[in-house]
Coordinates of C-alpha atoms in Angstrom, one line a residue:
X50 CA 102.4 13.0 73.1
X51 CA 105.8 14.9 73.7
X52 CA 107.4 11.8 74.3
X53 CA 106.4 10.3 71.1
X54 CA 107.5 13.7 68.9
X55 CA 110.7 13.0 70.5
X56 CA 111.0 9.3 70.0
X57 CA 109.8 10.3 66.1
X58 CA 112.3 12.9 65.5
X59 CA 114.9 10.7 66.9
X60 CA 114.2 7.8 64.8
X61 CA 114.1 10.2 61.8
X62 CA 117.4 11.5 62.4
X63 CA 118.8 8.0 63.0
X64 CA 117.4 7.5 59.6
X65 CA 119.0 10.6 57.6
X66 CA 122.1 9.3 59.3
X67 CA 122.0 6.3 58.2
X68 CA 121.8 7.2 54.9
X69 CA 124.6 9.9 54.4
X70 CA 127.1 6.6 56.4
X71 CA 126.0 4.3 53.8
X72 CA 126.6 7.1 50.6
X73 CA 130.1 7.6 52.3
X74 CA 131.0 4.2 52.2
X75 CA 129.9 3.7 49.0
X76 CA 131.8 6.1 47.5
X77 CA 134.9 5.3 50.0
X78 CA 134.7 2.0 47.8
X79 CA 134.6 3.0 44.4
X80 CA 138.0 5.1 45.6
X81 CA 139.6 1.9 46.5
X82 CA 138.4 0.7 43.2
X83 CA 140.2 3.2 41.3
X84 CA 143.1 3.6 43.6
X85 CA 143.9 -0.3 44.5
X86 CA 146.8 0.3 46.7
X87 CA 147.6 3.0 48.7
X88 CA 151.0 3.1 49.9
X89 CA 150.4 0.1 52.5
X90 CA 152.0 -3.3 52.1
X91 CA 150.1 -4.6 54.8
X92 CA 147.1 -3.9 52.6
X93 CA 148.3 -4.1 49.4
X94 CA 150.2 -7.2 49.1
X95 CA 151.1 -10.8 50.6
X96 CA 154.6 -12.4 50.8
X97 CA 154.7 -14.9 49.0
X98 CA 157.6 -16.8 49.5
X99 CA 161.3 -16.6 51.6
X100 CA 160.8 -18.0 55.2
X101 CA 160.8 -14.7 56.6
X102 CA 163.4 -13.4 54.4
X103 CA 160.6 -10.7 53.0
X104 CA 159.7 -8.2 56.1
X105 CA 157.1 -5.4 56.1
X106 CA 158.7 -2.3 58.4
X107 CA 157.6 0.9 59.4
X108 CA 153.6 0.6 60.0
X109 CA 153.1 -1.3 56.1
X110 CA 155.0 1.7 54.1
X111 CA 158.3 -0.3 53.4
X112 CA 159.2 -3.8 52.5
X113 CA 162.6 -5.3 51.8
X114 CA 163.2 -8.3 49.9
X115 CA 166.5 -10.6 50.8
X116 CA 168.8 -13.0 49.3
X117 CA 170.9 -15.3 51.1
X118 CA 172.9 -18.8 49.4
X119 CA 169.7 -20.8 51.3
X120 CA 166.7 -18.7 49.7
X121 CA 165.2 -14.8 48.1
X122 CA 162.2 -13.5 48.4
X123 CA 158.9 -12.4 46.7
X124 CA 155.7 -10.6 47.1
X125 CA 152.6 -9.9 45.1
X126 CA 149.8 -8.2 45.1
X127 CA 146.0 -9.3 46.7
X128 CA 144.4 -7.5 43.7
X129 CA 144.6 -8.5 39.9
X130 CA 144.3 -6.3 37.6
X131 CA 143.2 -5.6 33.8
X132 CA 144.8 -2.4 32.5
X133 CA 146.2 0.6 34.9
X134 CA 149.3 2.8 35.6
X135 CA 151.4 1.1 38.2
X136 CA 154.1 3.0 40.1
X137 CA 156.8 1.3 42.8
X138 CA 159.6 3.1 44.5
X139 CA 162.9 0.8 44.7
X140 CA 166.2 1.0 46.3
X141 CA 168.4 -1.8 44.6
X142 CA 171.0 -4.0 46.3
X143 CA 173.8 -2.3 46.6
X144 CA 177.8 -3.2 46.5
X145 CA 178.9 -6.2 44.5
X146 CA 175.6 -7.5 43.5
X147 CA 176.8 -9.6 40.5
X148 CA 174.4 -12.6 40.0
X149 CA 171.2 -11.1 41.6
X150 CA 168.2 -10.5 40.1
X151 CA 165.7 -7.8 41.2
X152 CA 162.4 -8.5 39.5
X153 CA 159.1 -6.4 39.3
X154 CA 156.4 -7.1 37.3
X155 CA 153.0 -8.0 36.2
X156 CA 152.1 -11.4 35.0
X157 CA 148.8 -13.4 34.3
X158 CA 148.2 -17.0 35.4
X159 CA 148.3 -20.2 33.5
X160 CA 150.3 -21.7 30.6
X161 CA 149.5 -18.8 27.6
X162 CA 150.3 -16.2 30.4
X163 CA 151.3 -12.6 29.7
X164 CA 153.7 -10.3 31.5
X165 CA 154.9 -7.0 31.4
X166 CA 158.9 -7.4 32.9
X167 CA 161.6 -5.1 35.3
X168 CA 163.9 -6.7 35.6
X169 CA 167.2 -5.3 37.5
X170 CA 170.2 -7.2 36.7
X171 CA 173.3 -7.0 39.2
X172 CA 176.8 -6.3 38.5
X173 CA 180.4 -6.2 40.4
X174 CA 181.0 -3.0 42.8
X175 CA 181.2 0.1 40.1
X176 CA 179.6 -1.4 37.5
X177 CA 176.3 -0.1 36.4
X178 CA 172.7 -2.2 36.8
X179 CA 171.2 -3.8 33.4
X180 CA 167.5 -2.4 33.0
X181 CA 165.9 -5.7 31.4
X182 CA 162.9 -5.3 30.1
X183 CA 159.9 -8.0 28.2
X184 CA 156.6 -8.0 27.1
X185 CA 155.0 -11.6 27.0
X186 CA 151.8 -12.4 24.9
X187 CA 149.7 -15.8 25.8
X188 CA 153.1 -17.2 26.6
X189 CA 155.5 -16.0 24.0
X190 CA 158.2 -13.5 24.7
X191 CA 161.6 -12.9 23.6
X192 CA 160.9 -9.2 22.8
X193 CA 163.8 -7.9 25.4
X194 CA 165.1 -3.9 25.7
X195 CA 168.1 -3.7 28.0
X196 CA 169.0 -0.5 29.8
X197 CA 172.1 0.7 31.6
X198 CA 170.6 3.9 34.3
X199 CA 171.6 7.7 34.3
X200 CA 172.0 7.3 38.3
X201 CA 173.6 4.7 40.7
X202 CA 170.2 2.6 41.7
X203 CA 171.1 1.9 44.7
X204 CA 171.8 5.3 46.5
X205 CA 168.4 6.0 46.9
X206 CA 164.9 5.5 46.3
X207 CA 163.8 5.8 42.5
X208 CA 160.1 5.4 40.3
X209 CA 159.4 2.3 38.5
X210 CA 156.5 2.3 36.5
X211 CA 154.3 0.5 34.0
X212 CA 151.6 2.0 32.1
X213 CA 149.1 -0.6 30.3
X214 CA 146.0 0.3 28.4
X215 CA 144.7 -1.1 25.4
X216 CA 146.8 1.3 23.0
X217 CA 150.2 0.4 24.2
X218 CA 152.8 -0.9 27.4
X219 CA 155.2 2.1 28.7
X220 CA 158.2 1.3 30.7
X221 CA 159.2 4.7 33.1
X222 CA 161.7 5.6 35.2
X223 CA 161.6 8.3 37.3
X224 CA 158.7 9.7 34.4
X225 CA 161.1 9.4 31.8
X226 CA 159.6 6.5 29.4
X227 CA 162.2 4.3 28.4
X228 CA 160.1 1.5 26.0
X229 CA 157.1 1.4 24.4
X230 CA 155.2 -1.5 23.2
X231 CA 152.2 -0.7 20.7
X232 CA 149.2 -2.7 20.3
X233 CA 149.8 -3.7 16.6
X234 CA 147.0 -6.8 17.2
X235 CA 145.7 -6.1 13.3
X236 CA 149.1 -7.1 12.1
X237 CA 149.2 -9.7 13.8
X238 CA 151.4 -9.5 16.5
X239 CA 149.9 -10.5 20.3
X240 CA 149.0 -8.1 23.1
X241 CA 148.3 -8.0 26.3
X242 CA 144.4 -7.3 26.6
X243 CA 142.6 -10.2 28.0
X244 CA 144.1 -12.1 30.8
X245 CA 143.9 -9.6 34.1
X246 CA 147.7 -9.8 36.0
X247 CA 149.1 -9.3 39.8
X248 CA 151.7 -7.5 40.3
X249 CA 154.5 -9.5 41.5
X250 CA 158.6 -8.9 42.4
X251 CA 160.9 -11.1 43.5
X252 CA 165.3 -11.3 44.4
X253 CA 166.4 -14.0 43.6
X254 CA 170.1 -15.6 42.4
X255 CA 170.4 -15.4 38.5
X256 CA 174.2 -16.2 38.3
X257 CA 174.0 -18.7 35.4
X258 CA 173.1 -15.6 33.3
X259 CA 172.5 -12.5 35.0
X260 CA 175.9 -10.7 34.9
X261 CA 178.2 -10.9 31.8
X262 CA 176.1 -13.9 30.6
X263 CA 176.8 -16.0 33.5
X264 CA 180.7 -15.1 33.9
X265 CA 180.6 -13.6 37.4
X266 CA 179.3 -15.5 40.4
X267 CA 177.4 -14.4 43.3
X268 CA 179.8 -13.4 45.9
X269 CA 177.7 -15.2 48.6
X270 CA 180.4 -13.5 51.5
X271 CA 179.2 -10.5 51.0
X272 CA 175.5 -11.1 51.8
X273 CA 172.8 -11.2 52.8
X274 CA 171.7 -9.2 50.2
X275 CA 168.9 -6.7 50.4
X276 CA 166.2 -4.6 48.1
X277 CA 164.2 -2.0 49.8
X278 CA 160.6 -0.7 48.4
X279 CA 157.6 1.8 49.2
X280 CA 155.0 3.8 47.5
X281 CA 153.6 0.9 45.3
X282 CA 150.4 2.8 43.8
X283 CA 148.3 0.8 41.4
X284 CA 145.8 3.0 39.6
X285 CA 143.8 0.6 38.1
X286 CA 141.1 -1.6 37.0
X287 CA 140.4 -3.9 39.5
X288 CA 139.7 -7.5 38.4
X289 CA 137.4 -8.9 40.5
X290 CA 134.7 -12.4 40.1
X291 CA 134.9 -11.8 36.1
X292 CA 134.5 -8.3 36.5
X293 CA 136.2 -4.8 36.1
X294 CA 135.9 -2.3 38.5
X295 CA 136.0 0.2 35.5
X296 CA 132.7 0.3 33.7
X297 CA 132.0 3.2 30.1
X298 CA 131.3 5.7 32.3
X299 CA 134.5 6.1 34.4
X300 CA 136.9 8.3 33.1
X301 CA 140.9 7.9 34.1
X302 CA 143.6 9.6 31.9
X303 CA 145.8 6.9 31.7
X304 CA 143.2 4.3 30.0
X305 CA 143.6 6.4 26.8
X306 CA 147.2 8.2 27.8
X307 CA 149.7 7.8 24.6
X308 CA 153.4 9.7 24.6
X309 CA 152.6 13.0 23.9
X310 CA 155.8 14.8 21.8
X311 CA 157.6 15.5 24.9
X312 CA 157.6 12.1 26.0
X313 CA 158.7 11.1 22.4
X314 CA 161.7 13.3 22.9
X315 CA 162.2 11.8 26.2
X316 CA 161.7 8.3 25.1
X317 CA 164.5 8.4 22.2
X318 CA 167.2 10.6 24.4
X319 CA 167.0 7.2 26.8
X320 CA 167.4 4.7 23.9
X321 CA 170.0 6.8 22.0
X322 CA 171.9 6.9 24.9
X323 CA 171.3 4.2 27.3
X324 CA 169.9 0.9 25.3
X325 CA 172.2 -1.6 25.2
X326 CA 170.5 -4.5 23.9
X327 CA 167.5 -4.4 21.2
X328 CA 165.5 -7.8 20.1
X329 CA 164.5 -5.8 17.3
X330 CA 168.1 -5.4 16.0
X331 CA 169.4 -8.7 16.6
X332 CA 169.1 -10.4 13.0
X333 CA 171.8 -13.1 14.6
X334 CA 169.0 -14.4 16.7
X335 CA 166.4 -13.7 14.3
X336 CA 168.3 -15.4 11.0
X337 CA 164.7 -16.6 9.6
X338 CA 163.5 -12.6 9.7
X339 CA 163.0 -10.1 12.4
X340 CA 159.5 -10.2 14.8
X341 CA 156.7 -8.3 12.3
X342 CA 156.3 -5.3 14.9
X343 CA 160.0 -4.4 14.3
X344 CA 159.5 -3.9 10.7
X345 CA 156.7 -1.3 11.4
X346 CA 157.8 2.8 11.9
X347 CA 155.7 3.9 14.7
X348 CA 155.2 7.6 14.4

């Protein structure tokens, strides 16, 4: 009888344990929901392309990215997503990096894709980076903000980020928000809401275009050249089967975040004094009329 109290209690303490393992995993899973990458490329990501020109160092929590005159590079991420705040810290090339393009973004599959663009255009030795920047809707863009930086890029690591909800795209740097893109859908201009995207980012030679229109070349000598990145952090909806990992219930601050007044400050101190190319000011392009959403004053 002894024996069988003990094998009883055993087996009922094998059960309660059970249990509590199951309810930690469980709720170790909704976290990776919400949190979709945690600062290891290993994890997070897959190379995509290069030939072994894309390398993940130091135990997954750097990658670097290289360009040589045979081939660049590329990553993206396992997960898609629909709607999050997405953070990557990037070192650029540095030196002459005239003709090279450092790309990271989000993009959607298919022909009426969309895709929310950094894109870091290269310049000769002392010359600053071009901050492009585009919003695509079901395939049409052509809404690009160009940025020169209030740092040098490439002397150490800085914050990229993009915030997507339903209310509008942010483009950050370093917390600063640099553009913002408003969901104007009941005047008809197209957003973003539908079509879940990876996050993807590439180097790659852009020399027919990327520095002073296409003037200056790649100076192939002075390869190969090299992008460095860590901390990706995606917090976000995961796209999954058809379905969200977000349901009503959850709550995350950035699915509703706008620019608070602060960030509004911020947000016009960086176009005052840094934009150097507006789509929404460029009648010579536009000669039939300006894009509708840059005849409307946002407040």
């Amino acid at each position: 009888m002894a024996a069988l109290s003990i094998s009883s209690s055993c087996h009922s303490k094998f059960f309660v344990l059970i249990i509590f393992l199951t309810y930690i995993i469980s709720l170790s899973s909704n976290i990776g929901h919400v949190i979709a990458a945690g600062n290891n490329f290993y994890q997070d990501v897959d190379i995509t392309w290069g030939d072994g020109r894309a390398k993940i160092l130091n135990q997954g929590k750097v990658l670097t990215l290289s360009l040589d005159q045979v081939s660049g590079s590329g990553f993206r991420s396992k997960s898609e997503f629909l709607y999050g705040k997405f953070d990557m810290k990037l070192k650029l090339v540095p030196g002459n990096s005239a003709g090279i393009v450092t790309a990271y973004y989000l993009r959607s599959e298919g022909s009426t894709w969309d895709e929310l663009d950094f894109e870091f255009l290269g310049n000769l030795s002392g010359e600053p980076y071009i901050v492009h920047t585009n919003v695509y809707s079901q395939g049409k863009g052509d809404r690009e903000m160009q940025f020169y930086l209030w740092f040098d890029p490439t002397a150490k690591f800085h914050t990229y980020s993009i915030l997507w909800n339903p209310g509008h795209v942010v483009f950050s740097v370093d917390g600063k928000p640099i553009r913002e893109f408003k969901n104007l859908e009941p005047l008809g201009v197209l957003y973003p809401k539908s079509q879940p995207m990876r996050m993807y980012s590439s180097l790659w030679n852009a020399d027919d275009w990327a520095t002073r229109g296409g003037l200056v070349k790649t100076n192939w000598s002075q390869g190969p050249f090299t992008a460095t990145f860590r901390e990706f952090k995606a917090d976000a909806c995961v796209w999954s089967n058809g379905v969200s990992s977000c349901n009503s219930s959850d709550h995350h601050d950035w699915l509703s975040q706008q620019l608070d007044s602060s960030s509004q400050k911020r947000l016009k101190w960086v176009q005052n004094k840094y934009m150097v190319y507006n789509y929404c000011t460029d009648t010579e392009r536009f000669p039939q009329g300006l894009p509708s959403e840059c005849n409307v004053t946002i407040k």
